Amino acid sequence: MSRPIELRLNGRPATIPDVPDDERLLDTLRWRLDLKGTKEGCRTGGCGACTVLVDGRSILACLALTREVEGTAVTTIEGSASDPDLARVRAAFEKVGALQCGYCTPGFVMTLGGLLKEIGRSAPIDQFLRGLDGNLCRCTGYASIVRAVAEMREPGP
Amino acid sequence: MRPSVRPDAAVKLAGKAAYGMDLDAPGMLWGALVTAPVARGRLRSLDLEPAHDLPGVVAIGPDDLPSLLPPSRGEPDRAIFPTEEIAYCRQPLAAVAAPTWAGARRAAAAVRVVVDAEPALVDLESLFPEWPGPDARRSPNVLAYVHAKHGDVEGAFRTADRVVEETYRTAGVHQVALEPHACLASVEDGVWRVRTSTQSPFGVREDVASLLGIPESSLVVEGTWVGGGFGGKGASLVEPYALLLARASGRPVRLALSYREEFELGRTTLPAVIRFSTAVKEGRLAARRVRLLLDGGSSLPGRDFATGYAINFLLGPYRTPAFEVEGYGIRTNKPPFGPHRAPFAPQCAFALESHLDEVARAIEVDPWAFRAAHVWRDGDETPLGQRVGPFGLRAALDAAGELARRWRAEIGPGEGVGIALGFWSTNTGAGGEVRLELAPTELRVVQGEREIGSGSVLAGLAAVAARATGLPPERISIDYGDTSRAPFDSGVYGSRTVGALGRAIVEATASVRRTLAERLRATEPVHLGVDGGEIVAITGTVRRPIRELLRPEERESGLVATGQHYARTGSIDESRVVEGAFYPFTDFTGSAHVAQVAVDRDTGSVTVTRYAAFQDVGVVIDRETARAQVEGAIAMGLGTALTEEAIWSEEGRLENPGLLDYRIPTLGEVPVPEVTLIEGYPGAGPFGAKGLGEPPIIPVPATIAVAVREATGAHVTELPLSAERIVRALKLL
């Protein structure tokens, strides 16, 4: 079975025609909407590369059915520039250079953006770092990501 | 100053970098592999009809190859699809393509594969339960054999004060690049074209052209952004199948491995058994015997290379008056052995460094002092008789020793501090070339590699070009071309990129200067600079814009110069080689690591509380990129040390093909390390740089093992140091 799905996508209303009931949000984003900034890693919830925001909370797009997010506001990395929290994370990652191959990077940005919305910038750094345990990075050894999280918590625009 | 320490930060943070997984094309079909259900057996039948019957499906098997490929091929068909013997579980047997991903998976599942399963050879020790005897190397299951000897080994063992014998075992580990292997292929007008996530576009071209029996000139390989390589994306894997499906269907075909397949049929470091026998006389190493059994999987690319190279790391960077080494590469029913960041060297260093600790303890000498007494210095020779060039390992060891003493003074019960060493070399590979294009306002470095994440291409080569030319980094662009347009390079592997392509840039820069000197009729050296937004050539008091020095035909291309680097240096004393191939090093790169761990004696769980690396780098080309390589390698090494282990069933089926069962380190498990880059011992790269992609992973498992032993007394002789193995070792105390 398939049907159209309505939601807000990166700040704009969107109707996605003919979404099969068993289609994952990850596949809808990447292959129906051409939003390939959301990365496909393991497809089993083990790596965090496909993290997106649904109503401001981070979820794994590989484990969500698209029909489950009907009526919500979905934000992907492509919409991150116009979201102040995500933009803050991106600025910190860019300044510190907290990435190498970059495949996990959108997932880290979305997870941290969701945390910023949930616990605020001044929350203890450990709460942010613990929140990243579901995001795997094989390149950086996390050291530069830890520096970016510290940078992200600095006061400023 | 450039805005980020990573030139690729902005595009990746915007989600705009297109990786192999992200490729698509109008009319594209989705590919999938049909794979062997058992690790060993005879293929009785392969029936593609049920797949053909599904809508829009193209299916190809061994019988289709003659109609898809030129007739001139020799034997390679069996390397594409086996027709009789199955060599490993999940070996590709056929391939399908369909209009949707789900359709392709359904079609793959519909293919009827009938096999007569046979008992698989999985445990490499089962073939030679006692250890291979003198005739073993003629066994068809011995893929490689190397043997080297020097000095009076027998005499030294006879007169030794003490002989220490030990056996170590190491596990198979996966690269776990987060992006699976993925490519998009098309065949049009006789041109075979594949865009792929690879560490080596030219390597893929060579592999695939030879496999398919097509001329290299008719195959174009274009690299994409790469979501992690670590050795796993050096050779071709999915590309030949995608190209064949594109040929058969007449449509573009995307073929990506599932993450499960990534584990099951990816090629990586496999298990090994290592035996040491060490003779000590008057507190010094007198002679060493080392024997290695290396699991080669179903084939060992390069034959002797893996075993012969490994031997170096089992002897280590230590003076050895007499030694004998023997290494076997054993065929098993696993995917072929493949490279994984510093292939097999971390496992060798783990075994050797743990063993040296044991030897030092046996003769009641401080392990640090024991290493310091034996470690190579400039001018020493390697066991195989190569002169050791500038080598910063002794300096690294001194610094590590000082830090370890400080940490030891601060630790509590259940904690320990370990030091271990490693060494490596800047490989040249099969060489490489660059083309410089000096235009009026920018210098373009045209070359054949994509950035795989290490920073070696976009940050490293840009820094080399800036240093070589004197131009500011914002005037330099690193341009990439596919294999039909870019100069040859052998690939981003072997810690070679900055070394080889950097040397090529230096050579090309000299050529640019010579040309400019001729055109300026200069009597003094020519330098480059920037004046009012334009690049200028400067000689003596003369400053001329490049614009004015270009010939009419250079208006588009700029002033073009090429540089290449194919040199290999160093030689070994062949009289020490009894059999097999051993290779000299290009240079010598040392690493000394210090770890502080806390071990829970009840559960065996290890917490790495502090970590420091002292890394010999020759000269720093780009400080942030260098530090990032060391930090990343440490985390990867911690996985090899503590949790990562490929587990095969007795039938040869991989039992943990996923990230939930094969555990790589998470953020909370990796401390932010202290990284010290040691300069002053120049290597083979530009300006004396040494390759850095691999060296910093090598000492990590060893350092953790030595620290765990100091914390608890547990002497674990197997990798990984899982909680279970630590508890078992503690019970033996």
PDB file of N, CA and C in Angstrom, chain A residues 30-31 36-37 39-44 46-47 77-78 80 90 93-97 99-106 109 129 132-133 136 138-147, chain B residues 4-6 8-9 12-15 17 19 21-24 30 174-176 178-179 226-228 230 254 259 452-453 627-629 631-632 635-636 644 659 664-668 670:
ATOM      1  N   ARG A  30      16.360  10.232   0.888  1.00  0.00           N
ATOM      2  CA  ARG A  30      17.498  10.136  -0.043  1.00  0.00           C
ATOM      3  C   ARG A  30      17.056   9.927  -1.489  1.00  0.00           C
ATOM      4  N   TRP A  31      16.063   9.077  -1.690  1.00  0.00           N
ATOM      5  CA  TRP A  31      15.782   8.650  -3.067  1.00  0.00           C
ATOM      6  C   TRP A  31      14.506   9.252  -3.638  1.00  0.00           C
ATOM      7  N   LYS A  36      20.356  13.795  -0.045  1.00  0.00           N
ATOM      8  CA  LYS A  36      21.337  12.753   0.246  1.00  0.00           C
ATOM      9  C   LYS A  36      22.376  13.175   1.269  1.00  0.00           C
ATOM     10  N   GLY A  37      22.178  14.369   1.844  1.00  0.00           N
ATOM     11  CA  GLY A  37      23.048  14.754   2.959  1.00  0.00           C
ATOM     12  C   GLY A  37      22.826  13.863   4.167  1.00  0.00           C
ATOM     13  N   LYS A  39      22.994  10.502   5.594  1.00  0.00           N
ATOM     14  CA  LYS A  39      23.824   9.402   5.103  1.00  0.00           C
ATOM     15  C   LYS A  39      23.263   8.040   5.459  1.00  0.00           C
ATOM     16  N   GLU A  40      23.447   7.113   4.538  1.00  0.00           N
ATOM     17  CA  GLU A  40      23.076   5.727   4.808  1.00  0.00           C
ATOM     18  C   GLU A  40      24.316   4.959   5.231  1.00  0.00           C
ATOM     19  N   GLY A  41      24.329   4.484   6.465  1.00  0.00           N
ATOM     20  CA  GLY A  41      25.445   3.678   6.947  1.00  0.00           C
ATOM     21  C   GLY A  41      24.989   2.237   7.072  1.00  0.00           C
ATOM     22  N   CYS A  42      24.625   1.847   8.306  1.00  0.00           N
ATOM     23  CA  CYS A  42      24.362   0.424   8.562  1.00  0.00           C
ATOM     24  C   CYS A  42      22.913   0.020   8.330  1.00  0.00           C
ATOM     25  N   ARG A  43      21.977   0.978   8.310  1.00  0.00           N
ATOM     26  CA  ARG A  43      20.541   0.703   8.169  1.00  0.00           C
ATOM     27  C   ARG A  43      19.976  -0.141   9.312  1.00  0.00           C
ATOM     28  N   THR A  44      20.715  -0.270  10.403  1.00  0.00           N
ATOM     29  CA  THR A  44      20.198  -1.071  11.515  1.00  0.00           C
ATOM     30  C   THR A  44      20.268  -0.310  12.834  1.00  0.00           C
ATOM     31  N   GLY A  46      22.770   1.248  14.144  1.00  0.00           N
ATOM     32  CA  GLY A  46      24.022   1.050  14.861  1.00  0.00           C
ATOM     33  C   GLY A  46      25.055   2.138  14.703  1.00  0.00           C
ATOM     34  N   CYS A  47      24.861   3.068  13.771  1.00  0.00           N
ATOM     35  CA  CYS A  47      25.959   4.002  13.489  1.00  0.00           C
ATOM     36  C   CYS A  47      25.597   5.476  13.653  1.00  0.00           C
ATOM     37  N   ILE A  77      20.136  17.776   7.237  1.00  0.00           N
ATOM     38  CA  ILE A  77      21.329  18.624   7.161  1.00  0.00           C
ATOM     39  C   ILE A  77      21.134  19.726   6.114  1.00  0.00           C
ATOM     40  N   GLU A  78      20.356  19.427   5.088  1.00  0.00           N
ATOM     41  CA  GLU A  78      20.131  20.431   4.041  1.00  0.00           C
ATOM     42  C   GLU A  78      19.389  21.648   4.594  1.00  0.00           C
ATOM     43  N   SER A  80      19.878  22.770   7.677  1.00  0.00           N
ATOM     44  CA  SER A  80      20.558  23.135   8.930  1.00  0.00           C
ATOM     45  C   SER A  80      21.002  24.586   8.961  1.00  0.00           C
ATOM     46  N   ARG A  90      27.285  23.527  13.284  1.00  0.00           N
ATOM     47  CA  ARG A  90      28.091  23.520  12.059  1.00  0.00           C
ATOM     48  C   ARG A  90      29.258  24.493  12.161  1.00  0.00           C
ATOM     49  N   PHE A  93      31.956  22.937  14.273  1.00  0.00           N
ATOM     50  CA  PHE A  93      32.650  21.860  13.563  1.00  0.00           C
ATOM     51  C   PHE A  93      33.580  22.429  12.499  1.00  0.00           C
ATOM     52  N   GLU A  94      33.104  23.477  11.834  1.00  0.00           N
ATOM     53  CA  GLU A  94      33.921  24.063  10.766  1.00  0.00           C
ATOM     54  C   GLU A  94      35.157  24.728  11.350  1.00  0.00           C
ATOM     55  N   LYS A  95      34.966  25.483  12.425  1.00  0.00           N
ATOM     56  CA  LYS A  95      36.092  26.209  13.010  1.00  0.00           C
ATOM     57  C   LYS A  95      37.166  25.246  13.509  1.00  0.00           C
ATOM     58  N   VAL A  96      36.722  24.198  14.190  1.00  0.00           N
ATOM     59  CA  VAL A  96      37.678  23.255  14.781  1.00  0.00           C
ATOM     60  C   VAL A  96      38.208  22.266  13.736  1.00  0.00           C
ATOM     61  N   GLY A  97      37.450  22.066  12.661  1.00  0.00           N
ATOM     62  CA  GLY A  97      37.811  21.029  11.691  1.00  0.00           C
ATOM     63  C   GLY A  97      37.492  19.653  12.245  1.00  0.00           C
ATOM     64  N   LEU A  99      36.077  16.942  11.525  1.00  0.00           N
ATOM     65  CA  LEU A  99      35.614  15.911  10.600  1.00  0.00           C
ATOM     66  C   LEU A  99      36.790  15.442   9.767  1.00  0.00           C
ATOM     67  N   GLN A 100      36.654  14.249   9.231  1.00  0.00           N
ATOM     68  CA  GLN A 100      37.648  13.773   8.261  1.00  0.00           C
ATOM     69  C   GLN A 100      36.916  13.318   7.001  1.00  0.00           C
ATOM     70  N   CYS A 101      36.500  12.040   6.947  1.00  0.00           N
ATOM     71  CA  CYS A 101      35.815  11.640   5.712  1.00  0.00           C
ATOM     72  C   CYS A 101      34.470  12.340   5.600  1.00  0.00           C
ATOM     73  N   GLY A 102      33.877  12.680   6.714  1.00  0.00           N
ATOM     74  CA  GLY A 102      32.654  13.468   6.703  1.00  0.00           C
ATOM     75  C   GLY A 102      31.371  12.664   6.603  1.00  0.00           C
ATOM     76  N   TYR A 103      31.480  11.342   6.528  1.00  0.00           N
ATOM     77  CA  TYR A 103      30.277  10.537   6.314  1.00  0.00           C
ATOM     78  C   TYR A 103      29.389  10.513   7.554  1.00  0.00           C
ATOM     79  N   CYS A 104      30.009  10.560   8.738  1.00  0.00           N
ATOM     80  CA  CYS A 104      29.216  10.572   9.972  1.00  0.00           C
ATOM     81  C   CYS A 104      28.789  11.973  10.355  1.00  0.00           C
ATOM     82  N   THR A 105      29.379  12.981   9.691  1.00  0.00           N
ATOM     83  CA  THR A 105      29.268  14.364  10.156  1.00  0.00           C
ATOM     84  C   THR A 105      27.831  14.891  10.216  1.00  0.00           C
ATOM     85  N   PRO A 106      27.011  14.720   9.150  1.00  0.00           N
ATOM     86  CA  PRO A 106      25.636  15.208   9.260  1.00  0.00           C
ATOM     87  C   PRO A 106      24.911  14.608  10.477  1.00  0.00           C
ATOM     88  N   VAL A 109      25.988  16.403  13.586  1.00  0.00           N
ATOM     89  CA  VAL A 109      25.416  17.752  13.636  1.00  0.00           C
ATOM     90  C   VAL A 109      23.961  17.681  14.083  1.00  0.00           C
ATOM     91  N   LEU A 129      28.328  15.020  25.464  1.00  0.00           N
ATOM     92  CA  LEU A 129      29.213  13.929  25.030  1.00  0.00           C
ATOM     93  C   LEU A 129      28.519  12.577  25.186  1.00  0.00           C
ATOM     94  N   LEU A 132      26.252  11.628  22.448  1.00  0.00           N
ATOM     95  CA  LEU A 132      26.858  11.267  21.164  1.00  0.00           C
ATOM     96  C   LEU A 132      27.286   9.799  21.099  1.00  0.00           C
ATOM     97  N   ASP A 133      26.953   9.033  22.150  1.00  0.00           N
ATOM     98  CA  ASP A 133      27.428   7.640  22.154  1.00  0.00           C
ATOM     99  C   ASP A 133      26.797   6.790  21.055  1.00  0.00           C
ATOM    100  N   LEU A 136      28.684   6.905  15.615  1.00  0.00           N
ATOM    101  CA  LEU A 136      30.033   6.375  15.436  1.00  0.00           C
ATOM    102  C   LEU A 136      30.818   7.245  14.459  1.00  0.00           C
ATOM    103  N   ARG A 138      34.715   6.804  12.648  1.00  0.00           N
ATOM    104  CA  ARG A 138      35.881   5.924  12.569  1.00  0.00           C
ATOM    105  C   ARG A 138      37.150   6.717  12.298  1.00  0.00           C
ATOM    106  N   CYS A 139      37.018   7.973  11.873  1.00  0.00           N
ATOM    107  CA  CYS A 139      38.201   8.729  11.436  1.00  0.00           C
ATOM    108  C   CYS A 139      38.855   9.553  12.538  1.00  0.00           C
ATOM    109  N   THR A 140      38.054  10.325  13.255  1.00  0.00           N
ATOM    110  CA  THR A 140      38.639  11.389  14.079  1.00  0.00           C
ATOM    111  C   THR A 140      39.123  10.907  15.434  1.00  0.00           C
ATOM    112  N   GLY A 141      38.678   9.722  15.861  1.00  0.00           N
ATOM    113  CA  GLY A 141      38.961   9.333  17.241  1.00  0.00           C
ATOM    114  C   GLY A 141      38.202  10.203  18.219  1.00  0.00           C
ATOM    115  N   TYR A 142      37.237  10.975  17.705  1.00  0.00           N
ATOM    116  CA  TYR A 142      36.334  11.821  18.491  1.00  0.00           C
ATOM    117  C   TYR A 142      37.010  13.036  19.118  1.00  0.00           C
ATOM    118  N   ALA A 143      38.335  13.110  19.085  1.00  0.00           N
ATOM    119  CA  ALA A 143      39.019  14.187  19.811  1.00  0.00           C
ATOM    120  C   ALA A 143      38.593  15.557  19.276  1.00  0.00           C
ATOM    121  N   SER A 144      38.591  15.697  17.944  1.00  0.00           N
ATOM    122  CA  SER A 144      38.225  17.002  17.398  1.00  0.00           C
ATOM    123  C   SER A 144      36.735  17.264  17.594  1.00  0.00           C
ATOM    124  N   ILE A 145      35.943  16.200  17.670  1.00  0.00           N
ATOM    125  CA  ILE A 145      34.506  16.380  17.915  1.00  0.00           C
ATOM    126  C   ILE A 145      34.291  16.883  19.343  1.00  0.00           C
ATOM    127  N   VAL A 146      35.062  16.345  20.286  1.00  0.00           N
ATOM    128  CA  VAL A 146      34.979  16.843  21.666  1.00  0.00           C
ATOM    129  C   VAL A 146      35.360  18.327  21.711  1.00  0.00           C
ATOM    130  N   ARG A 147      36.394  18.698  20.946  1.00  0.00           N
ATOM    131  CA  ARG A 147      36.784  20.116  20.903  1.00  0.00           C
ATOM    132  C   ARG A 147      35.679  20.973  20.279  1.00  0.00           C
TER     133      ARG A 147
ATOM    134  N   SER B   4      38.894  27.292   7.881  1.00  0.00           N
ATOM    135  CA  SER B   4      38.828  26.069   8.669  1.00  0.00           C
ATOM    136  C   SER B   4      40.140  25.340   8.522  1.00  0.00           C
ATOM    137  N   VAL B   5      40.459  24.498   9.494  1.00  0.00           N
ATOM    138  CA  VAL B   5      41.635  23.659   9.341  1.00  0.00           C
ATOM    139  C   VAL B   5      41.371  22.558   8.323  1.00  0.00           C
ATOM    140  N   ARG B   6      40.111  22.369   7.943  1.00  0.00           N
ATOM    141  CA  ARG B   6      39.757  21.363   6.951  1.00  0.00           C
ATOM    142  C   ARG B   6      39.205  22.050   5.708  1.00  0.00           C
ATOM    143  N   ASP B   8      37.734  20.852   3.316  1.00  0.00           N
ATOM    144  CA  ASP B   8      36.480  20.245   2.878  1.00  0.00           C
ATOM    145  C   ASP B   8      35.373  20.362   3.916  1.00  0.00           C
ATOM    146  N   ALA B   9      35.603  21.147   4.961  1.00  0.00           N
ATOM    147  CA  ALA B   9      34.613  21.218   6.049  1.00  0.00           C
ATOM    148  C   ALA B   9      33.273  21.752   5.543  1.00  0.00           C
ATOM    149  N   LYS B  12      31.133  19.362   3.307  1.00  0.00           N
ATOM    150  CA  LYS B  12      30.664  18.183   4.041  1.00  0.00           C
ATOM    151  C   LYS B  12      29.627  18.570   5.098  1.00  0.00           C
ATOM    152  N   LEU B  13      29.826  19.706   5.756  1.00  0.00           N
ATOM    153  CA  LEU B  13      28.870  20.134   6.786  1.00  0.00           C
ATOM    154  C   LEU B  13      27.542  20.576   6.185  1.00  0.00           C
ATOM    155  N   ALA B  14      27.558  20.959   4.919  1.00  0.00           N
ATOM    156  CA  ALA B  14      26.311  21.346   4.267  1.00  0.00           C
ATOM    157  C   ALA B  14      25.565  20.124   3.727  1.00  0.00           C
ATOM    158  N   GLY B  15      26.173  18.943   3.822  1.00  0.00           N
ATOM    159  CA  GLY B  15      25.540  17.740   3.278  1.00  0.00           C
ATOM    160  C   GLY B  15      25.625  17.685   1.772  1.00  0.00           C
ATOM    161  N   ALA B  17      28.479  16.970  -0.100  1.00  0.00           N
ATOM    162  CA  ALA B  17      29.523  16.106  -0.664  1.00  0.00           C
ATOM    163  C   ALA B  17      28.859  14.811  -1.142  1.00  0.00           C
ATOM    164  N   TYR B  19      29.037  11.135  -2.082  1.00  0.00           N
ATOM    165  CA  TYR B  19      29.854   9.935  -1.911  1.00  0.00           C
ATOM    166  C   TYR B  19      29.382   8.865  -2.903  1.00  0.00           C
ATOM    167  N   MET B  21      27.895   6.208  -2.293  1.00  0.00           N
ATOM    168  CA  MET B  21      26.546   5.783  -1.909  1.00  0.00           C
ATOM    169  C   MET B  21      25.467   6.735  -2.419  1.00  0.00           C
ATOM    170  N   ASP B  22      25.855   7.950  -2.768  1.00  0.00           N
ATOM    171  CA  ASP B  22      24.853   8.968  -3.094  1.00  0.00           C
ATOM    172  C   ASP B  22      24.594   9.100  -4.595  1.00  0.00           C
ATOM    173  N   LEU B  23      25.304   8.303  -5.392  1.00  0.00           N
ATOM    174  CA  LEU B  23      25.199   8.483  -6.841  1.00  0.00           C
ATOM    175  C   LEU B  23      23.894   7.923  -7.381  1.00  0.00           C
ATOM    176  N   ASP B  24      23.309   8.620  -8.340  1.00  0.00           N
ATOM    177  CA  ASP B  24      22.238   8.016  -9.123  1.00  0.00           C
ATOM    178  C   ASP B  24      22.237   8.628 -10.516  1.00  0.00           C
ATOM    179  N   TRP B  30      19.165  -0.832  -9.915  1.00  0.00           N
ATOM    180  CA  TRP B  30      19.823  -1.121  -8.636  1.00  0.00           C
ATOM    181  C   TRP B  30      20.383  -2.528  -8.691  1.00  0.00           C
ATOM    182  N   HIS B 174      37.863  -5.670  11.123  1.00  0.00           N
ATOM    183  CA  HIS B 174      37.324  -5.011   9.931  1.00  0.00           C
ATOM    184  C   HIS B 174      37.698  -3.531   9.907  1.00  0.00           C
ATOM    185  N   GLN B 175      37.695  -2.959   8.700  1.00  0.00           N
ATOM    186  CA  GLN B 175      37.998  -1.529   8.589  1.00  0.00           C
ATOM    187  C   GLN B 175      36.869  -0.680   9.173  1.00  0.00           C
ATOM    188  N   VAL B 176      35.623  -1.087   8.925  1.00  0.00           N
ATOM    189  CA  VAL B 176      34.452  -0.335   9.391  1.00  0.00           C
ATOM    190  C   VAL B 176      34.483   1.128   8.942  1.00  0.00           C
ATOM    191  N   LEU B 178      32.460   3.981   7.504  1.00  0.00           N
ATOM    192  CA  LEU B 178      31.007   4.097   7.680  1.00  0.00           C
ATOM    193  C   LEU B 178      30.260   4.028   6.359  1.00  0.00           C
ATOM    194  N   GLU B 179      30.919   4.404   5.283  1.00  0.00           N
ATOM    195  CA  GLU B 179      30.264   4.272   3.976  1.00  0.00           C
ATOM    196  C   GLU B 179      30.580   2.899   3.390  1.00  0.00           C
ATOM    197  N   VAL B 226      34.963   9.928  -0.472  1.00  0.00           N
ATOM    198  CA  VAL B 226      35.082   8.593   0.108  1.00  0.00           C
ATOM    199  C   VAL B 226      34.724   8.646   1.595  1.00  0.00           C
ATOM    200  N   GLY B 227      33.753   7.827   1.983  1.00  0.00           N
ATOM    201  CA  GLY B 227      33.328   7.804   3.386  1.00  0.00           C
ATOM    202  C   GLY B 227      34.154   6.838   4.213  1.00  0.00           C
ATOM    203  N   GLY B 228      35.452   7.044   4.188  1.00  0.00           N
ATOM    204  CA  GLY B 228      36.375   6.211   4.963  1.00  0.00           C
ATOM    205  C   GLY B 228      36.905   5.070   4.124  1.00  0.00           C
ATOM    206  N   PHE B 230      40.596   3.252   5.009  1.00  0.00           N
ATOM    207  CA  PHE B 230      41.373   2.445   5.968  1.00  0.00           C
ATOM    208  C   PHE B 230      41.944   1.184   5.324  1.00  0.00           C
ATOM    209  N   ARG B 254      23.651   1.043 -10.262  1.00  0.00           N
ATOM    210  CA  ARG B 254      24.234   1.347  -8.954  1.00  0.00           C
ATOM    211  C   ARG B 254      24.395   0.038  -8.197  1.00  0.00           C
ATOM    212  N   TYR B 259      25.457  -3.098   4.686  1.00  0.00           N
ATOM    213  CA  TYR B 259      26.491  -3.079   5.723  1.00  0.00           C
ATOM    214  C   TYR B 259      26.844  -4.492   6.185  1.00  0.00           C
ATOM    215  N   ILE B 452      40.143  11.031   0.904  1.00  0.00           N
ATOM    216  CA  ILE B 452      39.432   9.931   1.578  1.00  0.00           C
ATOM    217  C   ILE B 452      39.107  10.277   3.025  1.00  0.00           C
ATOM    218  N   GLY B 453      39.534  11.446   3.475  1.00  0.00           N
ATOM    219  CA  GLY B 453      39.202  11.859   4.838  1.00  0.00           C
ATOM    220  C   GLY B 453      40.424  12.182   5.673  1.00  0.00           C
ATOM    221  N   ARG B 627      48.032  16.000  13.583  1.00  0.00           N
ATOM    222  CA  ARG B 627      47.479  15.631  14.892  1.00  0.00           C
ATOM    223  C   ARG B 627      46.217  14.779  14.722  1.00  0.00           C
ATOM    224  N   ALA B 628      45.381  15.178  13.761  1.00  0.00           N
ATOM    225  CA  ALA B 628      44.125  14.455  13.554  1.00  0.00           C
ATOM    226  C   ALA B 628      44.376  13.006  13.139  1.00  0.00           C
ATOM    227  N   GLN B 629      45.432  12.777  12.338  1.00  0.00           N
ATOM    228  CA  GLN B 629      45.750  11.400  11.955  1.00  0.00           C
ATOM    229  C   GLN B 629      46.117  10.565  13.178  1.00  0.00           C
ATOM    230  N   GLU B 631      45.291  11.145  16.357  1.00  0.00           N
ATOM    231  CA  GLU B 631      44.116  10.953  17.222  1.00  0.00           C
ATOM    232  C   GLU B 631      43.199   9.859  16.684  1.00  0.00           C
ATOM    233  N   GLY B 632      42.948   9.902  15.389  1.00  0.00           N
ATOM    234  CA  GLY B 632      42.040   8.920  14.796  1.00  0.00           C
ATOM    235  C   GLY B 632      42.599   7.513  14.839  1.00  0.00           C
ATOM    236  N   ALA B 635      42.173   5.862  18.301  1.00  0.00           N
ATOM    237  CA  ALA B 635      40.833   5.320  18.564  1.00  0.00           C
ATOM    238  C   ALA B 635      40.631   4.002  17.822  1.00  0.00           C
ATOM    239  N   MET B 636      41.070   3.965  16.569  1.00  0.00           N
ATOM    240  CA  MET B 636      40.911   2.738  15.789  1.00  0.00           C
ATOM    241  C   MET B 636      41.714   1.605  16.433  1.00  0.00           C
ATOM    242  N   GLU B 644      37.343  -5.377  19.098  1.00  0.00           N
ATOM    243  CA  GLU B 644      37.030  -5.779  17.731  1.00  0.00           C
ATOM    244  C   GLU B 644      37.558  -7.173  17.415  1.00  0.00           C
ATOM    245  N   LEU B 659      27.242  -3.764  13.306  1.00  0.00           N
ATOM    246  CA  LEU B 659      27.869  -2.864  14.276  1.00  0.00           C
ATOM    247  C   LEU B 659      27.403  -3.107  15.707  1.00  0.00           C
ATOM    248  N   ILE B 664      32.956  -1.203  17.611  1.00  0.00           N
ATOM    249  CA  ILE B 664      34.062  -0.255  17.481  1.00  0.00           C
ATOM    250  C   ILE B 664      33.920   0.793  18.587  1.00  0.00           C
ATOM    251  N   PRO B 665      35.005   1.496  18.919  1.00  0.00           N
ATOM    252  CA  PRO B 665      34.934   2.430  20.042  1.00  0.00           C
ATOM    253  C   PRO B 665      33.915   3.555  19.820  1.00  0.00           C
ATOM    254  N   THR B 666      33.212   3.885  20.892  1.00  0.00           N
ATOM    255  CA  THR B 666      32.312   5.041  20.871  1.00  0.00           C
ATOM    256  C   THR B 666      33.016   6.210  21.555  1.00  0.00           C
ATOM    257  N   LEU B 667      32.381   7.369  21.468  1.00  0.00           N
ATOM    258  CA  LEU B 667      33.020   8.593  21.977  1.00  0.00           C
ATOM    259  C   LEU B 667      33.423   8.460  23.448  1.00  0.00           C
ATOM    260  N   GLY B 668      32.540   7.866  24.239  1.00  0.00           N
ATOM    261  CA  GLY B 668      32.809   7.782  25.671  1.00  0.00           C
ATOM    262  C   GLY B 668      33.940   6.835  26.029  1.00  0.00           C
ATOM    263  N   VAL B 670      36.885   6.635  24.364  1.00  0.00           N
ATOM    264  CA  VAL B 670      38.179   7.095  23.851  1.00  0.00           C
ATOM    265  C   VAL B 670      38.567   8.398  24.538  1.00  0.00           C
TER     266      VAL B 670
END
